[in-house]
Coordinates of C-alpha atoms in Angstrom, one line a residue:
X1 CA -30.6 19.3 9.4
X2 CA -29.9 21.5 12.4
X3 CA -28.8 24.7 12.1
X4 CA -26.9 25.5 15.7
X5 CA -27.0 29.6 16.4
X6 CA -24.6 29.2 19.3
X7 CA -20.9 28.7 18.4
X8 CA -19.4 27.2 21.6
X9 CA -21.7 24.4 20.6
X10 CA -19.2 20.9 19.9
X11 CA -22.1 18.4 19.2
X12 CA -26.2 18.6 18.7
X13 CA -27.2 16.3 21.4
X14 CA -30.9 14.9 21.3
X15 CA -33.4 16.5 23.6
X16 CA -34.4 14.1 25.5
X17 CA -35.5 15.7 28.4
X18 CA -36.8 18.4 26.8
X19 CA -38.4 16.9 24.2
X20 CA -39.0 13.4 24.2
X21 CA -41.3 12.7 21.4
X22 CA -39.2 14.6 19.7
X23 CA -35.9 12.8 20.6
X24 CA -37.6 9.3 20.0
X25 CA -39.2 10.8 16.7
X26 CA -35.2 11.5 15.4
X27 CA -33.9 8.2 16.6
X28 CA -36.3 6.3 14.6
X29 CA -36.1 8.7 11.4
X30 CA -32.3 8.0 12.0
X31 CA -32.9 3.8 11.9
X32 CA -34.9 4.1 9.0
X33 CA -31.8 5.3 6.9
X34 CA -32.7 9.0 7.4
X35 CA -29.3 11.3 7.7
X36 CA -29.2 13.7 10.7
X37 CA -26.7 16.1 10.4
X38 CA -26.1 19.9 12.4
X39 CA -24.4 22.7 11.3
X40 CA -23.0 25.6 13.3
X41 CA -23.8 28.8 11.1
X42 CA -23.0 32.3 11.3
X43 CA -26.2 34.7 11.3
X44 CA -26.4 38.2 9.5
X45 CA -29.0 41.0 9.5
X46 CA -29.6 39.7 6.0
X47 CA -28.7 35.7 5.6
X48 CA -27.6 32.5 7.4
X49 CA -24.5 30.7 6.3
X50 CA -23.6 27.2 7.1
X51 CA -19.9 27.3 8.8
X52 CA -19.0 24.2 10.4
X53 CA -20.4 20.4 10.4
X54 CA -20.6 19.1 14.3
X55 CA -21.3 15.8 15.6
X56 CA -25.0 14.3 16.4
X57 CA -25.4 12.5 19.4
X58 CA -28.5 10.2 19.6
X59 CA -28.3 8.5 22.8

């Protein structure tokens, strides 16, 4: 699960250019039944809370 900390964010999209083992790495966990889901949250001084569910995009 990804928690997103910026709330213009529509859609966690994999970071393949930034990060391409890690991209591969979630595309394969994803074919192997493994859910991927991201969360746009809302962050206090004292806790995190889950707001909306957004779209993953795994090229």
């Amino acid at each position: 699960m990804f928690a997103i900390m910026v709330i213009v964010c529509k859609k966690k999209k994999n970071s393949e250019k930034t990060h391409p083992a890690f991209a591969e790495a979630l595309r394969e966990a994803a074919k192997a039944g493994i859910y991927v889901l991201a969360y746009d949250c809302m962050v206090w001084e004292d806790h995190v809370q889950m707001d909306q569910r957004i779209s993953v995009v795994l090229n």
